[in-house]
CSV table of C-alpha atoms and ligand atoms in Angstrom, one decimal:
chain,number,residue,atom,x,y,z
A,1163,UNK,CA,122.1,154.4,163.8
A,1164,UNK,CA,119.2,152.7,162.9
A,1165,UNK,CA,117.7,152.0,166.8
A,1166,UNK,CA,116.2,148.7,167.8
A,1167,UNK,CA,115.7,146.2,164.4
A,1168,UNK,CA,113.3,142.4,164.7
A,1169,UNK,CA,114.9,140.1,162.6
A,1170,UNK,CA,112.8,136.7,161.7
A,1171,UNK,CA,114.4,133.7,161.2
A,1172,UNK,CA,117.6,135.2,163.0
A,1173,UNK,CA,119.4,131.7,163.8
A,1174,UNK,CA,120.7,130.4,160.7
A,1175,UNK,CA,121.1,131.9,157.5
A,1176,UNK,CA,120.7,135.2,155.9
A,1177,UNK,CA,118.7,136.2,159.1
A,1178,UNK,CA,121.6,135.3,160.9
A,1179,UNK,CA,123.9,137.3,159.4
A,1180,UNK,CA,121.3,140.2,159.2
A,1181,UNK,CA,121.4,140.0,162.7
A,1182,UNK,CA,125.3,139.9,163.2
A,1183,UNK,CA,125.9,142.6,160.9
A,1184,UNK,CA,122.9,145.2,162.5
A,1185,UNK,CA,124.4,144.5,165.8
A,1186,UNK,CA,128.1,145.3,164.4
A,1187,UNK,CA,126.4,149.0,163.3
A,1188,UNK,CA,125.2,149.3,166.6
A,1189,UNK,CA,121.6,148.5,166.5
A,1190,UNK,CA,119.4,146.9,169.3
A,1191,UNK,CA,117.8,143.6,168.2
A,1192,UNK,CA,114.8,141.4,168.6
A,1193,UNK,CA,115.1,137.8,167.5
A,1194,UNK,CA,112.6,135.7,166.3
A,1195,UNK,CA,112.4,132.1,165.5
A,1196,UNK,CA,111.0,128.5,166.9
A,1197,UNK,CA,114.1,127.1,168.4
A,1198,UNK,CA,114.5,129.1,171.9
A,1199,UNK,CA,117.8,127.3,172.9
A,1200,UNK,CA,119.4,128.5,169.6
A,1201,UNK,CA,117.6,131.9,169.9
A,1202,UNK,CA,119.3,132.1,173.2
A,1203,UNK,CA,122.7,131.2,172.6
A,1204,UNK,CA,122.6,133.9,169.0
A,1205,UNK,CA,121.3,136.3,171.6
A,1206,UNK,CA,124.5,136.2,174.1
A,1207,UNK,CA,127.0,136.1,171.5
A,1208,UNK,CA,125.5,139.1,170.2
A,1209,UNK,CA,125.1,141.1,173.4
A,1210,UNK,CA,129.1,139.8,174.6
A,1211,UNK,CA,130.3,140.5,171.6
A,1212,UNK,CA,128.8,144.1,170.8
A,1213,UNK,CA,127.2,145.0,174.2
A,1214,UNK,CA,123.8,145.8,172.5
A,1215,UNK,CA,120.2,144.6,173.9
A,1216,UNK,CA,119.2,141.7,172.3
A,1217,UNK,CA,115.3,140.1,173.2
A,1218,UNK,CA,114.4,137.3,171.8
A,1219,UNK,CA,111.1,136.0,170.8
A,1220,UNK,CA,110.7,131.9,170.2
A,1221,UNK,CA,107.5,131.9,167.9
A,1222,UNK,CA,106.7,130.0,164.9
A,1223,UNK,CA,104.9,132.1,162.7
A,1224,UNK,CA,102.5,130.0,160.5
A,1225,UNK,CA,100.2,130.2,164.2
A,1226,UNK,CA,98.3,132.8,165.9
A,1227,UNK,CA,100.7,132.4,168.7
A,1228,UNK,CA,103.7,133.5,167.7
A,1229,UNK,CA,102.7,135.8,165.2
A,1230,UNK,CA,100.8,137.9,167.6
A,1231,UNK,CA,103.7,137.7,170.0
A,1232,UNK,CA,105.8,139.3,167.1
A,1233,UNK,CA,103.2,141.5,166.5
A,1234,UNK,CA,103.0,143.0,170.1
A,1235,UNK,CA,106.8,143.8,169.7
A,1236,UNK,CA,106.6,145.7,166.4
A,1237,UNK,CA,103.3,147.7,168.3
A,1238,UNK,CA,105.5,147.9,171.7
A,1239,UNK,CA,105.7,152.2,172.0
A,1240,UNK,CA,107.9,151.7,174.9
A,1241,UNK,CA,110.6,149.8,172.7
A,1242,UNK,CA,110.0,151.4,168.9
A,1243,UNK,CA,111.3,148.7,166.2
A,1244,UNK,CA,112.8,150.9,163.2
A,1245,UNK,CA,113.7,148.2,161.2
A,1246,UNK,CA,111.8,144.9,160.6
A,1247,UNK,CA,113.7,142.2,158.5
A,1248,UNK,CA,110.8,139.7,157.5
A,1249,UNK,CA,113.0,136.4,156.9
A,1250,UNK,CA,111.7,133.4,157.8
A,1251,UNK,CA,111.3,131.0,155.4
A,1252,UNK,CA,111.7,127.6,153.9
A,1253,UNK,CA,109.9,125.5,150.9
A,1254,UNK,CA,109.2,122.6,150.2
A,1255,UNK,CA,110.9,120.1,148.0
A,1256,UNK,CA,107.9,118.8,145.9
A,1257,UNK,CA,105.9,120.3,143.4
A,1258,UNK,CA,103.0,121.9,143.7
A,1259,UNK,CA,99.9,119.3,143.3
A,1260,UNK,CA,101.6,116.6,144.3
A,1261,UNK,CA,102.6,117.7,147.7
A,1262,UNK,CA,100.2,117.6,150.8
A,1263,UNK,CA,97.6,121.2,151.1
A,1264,UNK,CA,98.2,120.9,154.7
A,1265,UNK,CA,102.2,121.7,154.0
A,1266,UNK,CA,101.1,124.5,151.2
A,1267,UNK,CA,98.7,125.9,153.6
A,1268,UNK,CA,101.9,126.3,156.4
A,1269,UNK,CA,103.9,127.2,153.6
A,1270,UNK,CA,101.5,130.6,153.2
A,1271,UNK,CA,101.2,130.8,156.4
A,1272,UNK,CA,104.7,131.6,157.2
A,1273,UNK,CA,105.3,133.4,153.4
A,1274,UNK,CA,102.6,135.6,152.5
A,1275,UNK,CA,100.3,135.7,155.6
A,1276,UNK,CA,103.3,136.2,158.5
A,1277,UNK,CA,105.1,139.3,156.4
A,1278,UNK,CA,101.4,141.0,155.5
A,1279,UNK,CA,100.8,140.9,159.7
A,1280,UNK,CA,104.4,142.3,160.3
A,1281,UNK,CA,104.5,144.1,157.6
A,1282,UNK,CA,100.8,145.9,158.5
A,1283,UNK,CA,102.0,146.7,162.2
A,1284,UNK,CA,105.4,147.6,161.5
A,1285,UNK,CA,103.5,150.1,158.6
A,1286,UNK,CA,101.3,151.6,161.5
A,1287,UNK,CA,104.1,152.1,164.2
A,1288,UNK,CA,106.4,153.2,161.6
A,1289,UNK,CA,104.3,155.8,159.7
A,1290,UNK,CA,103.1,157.6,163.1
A,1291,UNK,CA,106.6,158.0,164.1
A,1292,UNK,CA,107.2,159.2,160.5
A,1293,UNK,CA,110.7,157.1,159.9
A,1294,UNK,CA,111.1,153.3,159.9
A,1295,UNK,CA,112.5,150.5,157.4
A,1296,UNK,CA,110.4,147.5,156.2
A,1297,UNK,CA,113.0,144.7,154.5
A,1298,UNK,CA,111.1,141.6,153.0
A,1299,UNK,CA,113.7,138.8,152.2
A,1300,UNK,CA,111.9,137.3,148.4
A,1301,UNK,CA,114.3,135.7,145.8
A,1302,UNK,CA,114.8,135.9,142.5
A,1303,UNK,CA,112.5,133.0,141.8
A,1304,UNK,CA,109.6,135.5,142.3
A,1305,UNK,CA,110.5,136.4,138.6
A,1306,UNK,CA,110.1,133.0,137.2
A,1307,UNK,CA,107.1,131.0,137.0
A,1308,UNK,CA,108.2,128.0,140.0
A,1309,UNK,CA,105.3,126.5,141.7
A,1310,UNK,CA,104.1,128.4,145.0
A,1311,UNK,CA,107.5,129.1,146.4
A,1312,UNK,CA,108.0,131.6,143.5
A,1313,UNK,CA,104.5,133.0,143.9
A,1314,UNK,CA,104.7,133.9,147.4
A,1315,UNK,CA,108.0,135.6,146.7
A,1316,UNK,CA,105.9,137.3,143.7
A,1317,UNK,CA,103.5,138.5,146.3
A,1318,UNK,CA,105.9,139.5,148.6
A,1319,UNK,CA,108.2,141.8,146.2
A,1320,UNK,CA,105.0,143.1,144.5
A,1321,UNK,CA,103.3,144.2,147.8
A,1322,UNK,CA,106.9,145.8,148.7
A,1323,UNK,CA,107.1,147.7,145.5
A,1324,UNK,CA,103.9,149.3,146.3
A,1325,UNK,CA,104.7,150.1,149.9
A,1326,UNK,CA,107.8,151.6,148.9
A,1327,UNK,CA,105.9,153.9,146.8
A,1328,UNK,CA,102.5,154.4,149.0
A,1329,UNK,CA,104.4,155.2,152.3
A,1330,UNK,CA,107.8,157.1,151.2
A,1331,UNK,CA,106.1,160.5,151.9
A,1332,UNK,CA,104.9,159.1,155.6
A,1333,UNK,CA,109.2,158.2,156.1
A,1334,UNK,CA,108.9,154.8,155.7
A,1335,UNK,CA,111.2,153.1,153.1
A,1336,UNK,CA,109.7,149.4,151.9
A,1337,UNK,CA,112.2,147.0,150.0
A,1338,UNK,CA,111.9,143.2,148.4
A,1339,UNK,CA,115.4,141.6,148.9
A,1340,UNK,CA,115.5,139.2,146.3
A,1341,UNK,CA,118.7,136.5,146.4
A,1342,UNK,CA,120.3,134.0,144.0
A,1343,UNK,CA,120.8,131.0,145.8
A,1344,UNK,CA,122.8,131.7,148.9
A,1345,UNK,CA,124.4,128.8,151.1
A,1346,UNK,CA,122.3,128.3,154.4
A,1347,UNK,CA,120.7,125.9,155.9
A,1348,UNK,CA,117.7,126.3,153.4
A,1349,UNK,CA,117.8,123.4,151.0
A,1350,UNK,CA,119.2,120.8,153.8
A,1351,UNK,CA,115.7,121.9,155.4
A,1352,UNK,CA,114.3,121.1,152.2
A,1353,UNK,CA,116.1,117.8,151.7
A,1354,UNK,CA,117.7,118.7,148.7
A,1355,UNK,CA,121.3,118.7,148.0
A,1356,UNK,CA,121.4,121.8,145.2
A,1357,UNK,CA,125.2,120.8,144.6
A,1358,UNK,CA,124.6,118.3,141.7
A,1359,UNK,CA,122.4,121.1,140.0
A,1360,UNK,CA,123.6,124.5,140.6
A,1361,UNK,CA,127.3,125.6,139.5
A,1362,UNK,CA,129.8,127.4,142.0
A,1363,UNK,CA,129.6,130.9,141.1
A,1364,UNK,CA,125.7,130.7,141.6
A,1365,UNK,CA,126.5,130.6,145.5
A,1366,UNK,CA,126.1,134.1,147.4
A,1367,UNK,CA,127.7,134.3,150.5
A,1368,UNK,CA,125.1,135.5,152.9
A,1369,UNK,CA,127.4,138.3,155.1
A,1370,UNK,CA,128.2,139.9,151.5
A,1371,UNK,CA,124.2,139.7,150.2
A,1372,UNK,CA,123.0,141.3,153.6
A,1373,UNK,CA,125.9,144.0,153.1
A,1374,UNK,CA,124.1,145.1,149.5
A,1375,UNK,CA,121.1,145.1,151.1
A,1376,UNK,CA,121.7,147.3,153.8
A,1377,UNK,CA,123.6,149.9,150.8
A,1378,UNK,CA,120.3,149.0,148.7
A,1379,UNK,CA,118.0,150.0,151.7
A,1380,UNK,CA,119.9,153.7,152.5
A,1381,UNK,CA,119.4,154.2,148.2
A,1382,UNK,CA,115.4,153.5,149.2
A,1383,UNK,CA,115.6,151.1,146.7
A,1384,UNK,CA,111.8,149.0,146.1
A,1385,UNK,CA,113.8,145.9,145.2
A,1386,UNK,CA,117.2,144.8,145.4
A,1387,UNK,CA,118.5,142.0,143.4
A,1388,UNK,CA,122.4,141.8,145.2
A,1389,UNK,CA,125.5,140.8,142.7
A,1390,UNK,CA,125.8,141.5,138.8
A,1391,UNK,CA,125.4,138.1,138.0
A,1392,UNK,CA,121.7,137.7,139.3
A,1393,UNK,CA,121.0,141.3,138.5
A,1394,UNK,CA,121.6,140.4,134.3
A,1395,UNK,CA,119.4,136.8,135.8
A,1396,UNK,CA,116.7,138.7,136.7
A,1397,UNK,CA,116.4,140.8,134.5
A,1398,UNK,CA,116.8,138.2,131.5
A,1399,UNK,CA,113.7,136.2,133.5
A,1400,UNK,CA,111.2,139.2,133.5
A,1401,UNK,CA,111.4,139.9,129.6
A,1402,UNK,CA,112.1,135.6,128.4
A,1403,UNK,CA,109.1,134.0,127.6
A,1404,UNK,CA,108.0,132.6,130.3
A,1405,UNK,CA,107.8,128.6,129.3
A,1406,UNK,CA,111.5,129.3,128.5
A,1407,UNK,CA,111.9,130.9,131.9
A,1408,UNK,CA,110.2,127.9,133.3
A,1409,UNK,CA,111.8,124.9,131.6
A,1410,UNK,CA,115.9,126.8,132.8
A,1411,UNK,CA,114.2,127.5,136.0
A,1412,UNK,CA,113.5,123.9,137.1
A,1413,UNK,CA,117.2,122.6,136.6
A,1414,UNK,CA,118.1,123.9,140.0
A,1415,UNK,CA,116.1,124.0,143.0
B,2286,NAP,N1,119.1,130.1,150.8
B,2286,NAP,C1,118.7,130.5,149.6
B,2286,NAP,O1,119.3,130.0,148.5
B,2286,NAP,C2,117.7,131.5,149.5
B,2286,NAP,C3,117.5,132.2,148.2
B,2286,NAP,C4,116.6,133.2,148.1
B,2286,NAP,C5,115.8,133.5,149.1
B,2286,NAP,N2,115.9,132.9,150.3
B,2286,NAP,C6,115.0,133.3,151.4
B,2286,NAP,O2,115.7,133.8,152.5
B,2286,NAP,C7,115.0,133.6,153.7
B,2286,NAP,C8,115.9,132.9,154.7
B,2286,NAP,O3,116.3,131.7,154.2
B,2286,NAP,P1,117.6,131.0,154.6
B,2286,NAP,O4,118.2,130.5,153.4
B,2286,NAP,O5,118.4,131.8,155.5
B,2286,NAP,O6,117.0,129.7,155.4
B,2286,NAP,P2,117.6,128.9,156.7
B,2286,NAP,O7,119.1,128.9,156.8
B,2286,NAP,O8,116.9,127.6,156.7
B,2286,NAP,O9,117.0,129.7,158.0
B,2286,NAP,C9,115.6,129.9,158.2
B,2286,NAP,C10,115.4,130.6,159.5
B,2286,NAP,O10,113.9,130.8,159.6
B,2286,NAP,C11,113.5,130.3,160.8
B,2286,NAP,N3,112.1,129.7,160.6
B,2286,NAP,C12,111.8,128.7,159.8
B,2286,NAP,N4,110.5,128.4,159.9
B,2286,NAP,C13,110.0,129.3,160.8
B,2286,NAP,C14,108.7,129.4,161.4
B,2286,NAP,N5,107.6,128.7,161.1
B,2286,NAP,N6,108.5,130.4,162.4
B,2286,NAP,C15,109.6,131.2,162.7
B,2286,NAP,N7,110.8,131.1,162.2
B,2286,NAP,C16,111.0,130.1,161.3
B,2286,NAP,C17,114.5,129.2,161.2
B,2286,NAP,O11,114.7,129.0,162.6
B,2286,NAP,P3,113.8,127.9,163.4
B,2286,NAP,O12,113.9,126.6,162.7
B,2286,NAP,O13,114.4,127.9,164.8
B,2286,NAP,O14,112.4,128.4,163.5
B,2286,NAP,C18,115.8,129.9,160.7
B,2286,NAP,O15,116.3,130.9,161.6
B,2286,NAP,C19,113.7,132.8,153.3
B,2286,NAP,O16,112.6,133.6,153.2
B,2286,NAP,C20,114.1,132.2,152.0
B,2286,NAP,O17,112.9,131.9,151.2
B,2286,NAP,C21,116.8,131.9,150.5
């Protein structure tokens, strides 16, 4: 038993089924996201289905607003989180430097700057408990050079594989998931159909990928890069010369 987990970006997707598979083991959740109908309606199936306490929290985290809203819930003594799942996410389907700032600016709003304030009060709660689990959902494009989606995903799994270092003495276990491409609602958001460019057997399932990550998480792993196939990927795209890296890299998006 883990205790209470926040899961952002808990309606659709890999948060999603984060959320239906803590709830399986037992835990207590808190959902984040924008859309408070759909937060709602995750929430009840959740609580029928496994008679657990689900709260949900409708924020949108590229403002002050919501973060601070999931903020107060990670700092919340009364109702300790012991797990944060930082998830939220989405890109954009232009390149860099030809798209608008305003959209990049979101964009690290709600990649880099939402997980460093969750990640910084989960850290503070977590280490003066002395036990608590940080997961920060990156990708595998965070090994190849791909415009600012890739570096914020760069940020994100480098920060982690610090943290996992710095605060494993204070009980508190840090880890970068980093997926292949999994089927979501992810590119649809982006308004790109990935089907014409990315074979089958590049497709995670989602309930499996959270399943490895959980197994990675109890190993207090620093990153976990879920199936063989992408772990061989990954590996391949941290030793390639990079404009080689680059030039596969942009065939699927
Ligand atoms: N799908 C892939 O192929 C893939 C591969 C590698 C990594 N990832 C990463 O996995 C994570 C989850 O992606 P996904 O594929 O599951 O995407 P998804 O199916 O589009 O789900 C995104 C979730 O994030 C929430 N969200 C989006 N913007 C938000 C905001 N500003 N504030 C709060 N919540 C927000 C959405 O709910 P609302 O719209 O209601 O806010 C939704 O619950 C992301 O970090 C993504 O970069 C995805």
């Amino acid at each position: 038993m883990r205790g209470r987990a926040l899961v952002t970006g808990a309606t659709a997707g890999i948060g999603n089924a984060f959320a239906r598979e803590l709830a399986r083991r037992g835990h207590d959740l808190v959902l984040v996201a924008r859309d408070t109908k759909r937060l709602e309606s995750v929430a009840a199936g959740l609580r029928d289905k496994h008679r657990i306490e689900v709260d949900v929290i409708t924020a949108d985290l590229t403002t002050d607003e919501g973060l601070g809203a999931a903020v107060n819930a990670l700092t919340d003594t009364a109702r300790p989180v012991d797990l944060l799942v930082n998830n939220a996410g989405s890109s954009l389907a232009a390149w860099f430097g030809t798209t608008d700032i305003a959209d990049e600016d979101r964009q690290l709003d709600l990649m880099v700057r939402a997980p460093m304030h969750l990640m910084d009060a989960a850290i503070k709660a977590m280490t003066g408990r002395g036990h608590g689990e940080i997961i920060n959902v990156a990708s595998v494009a965070a090994f190849t050079p791909r415009g600012t989606y890739s570096a914020h995903k760069a940020w994100i799994v480098n920060i982690s594989r610090w943290a996992n270092i710095q605060y494993a003495d204070a009980g508190v276990t840090v880890m970068a998931l980093c997926p292949g491409f999994v089927r979501t609602e992810f590119h649809q958001r982006m308004g790109v159909d990935p089907n014409s460019s990315v074979p089958r057997w590049m497709w995670l399932k989602a309930d499996k990928l959270v399943k490895a990550a959980l197994d990675d998480l109890d190993k207090r792993k620093a990153v976990s890069v879920p199936s063989v196939r992408y772990k061989v990927l990954a590996t391949i795209s941290q030793y390639a010369p990079s404009s080689i890296v680059a030039r596969a890299a942009r065939r699927g998006r």
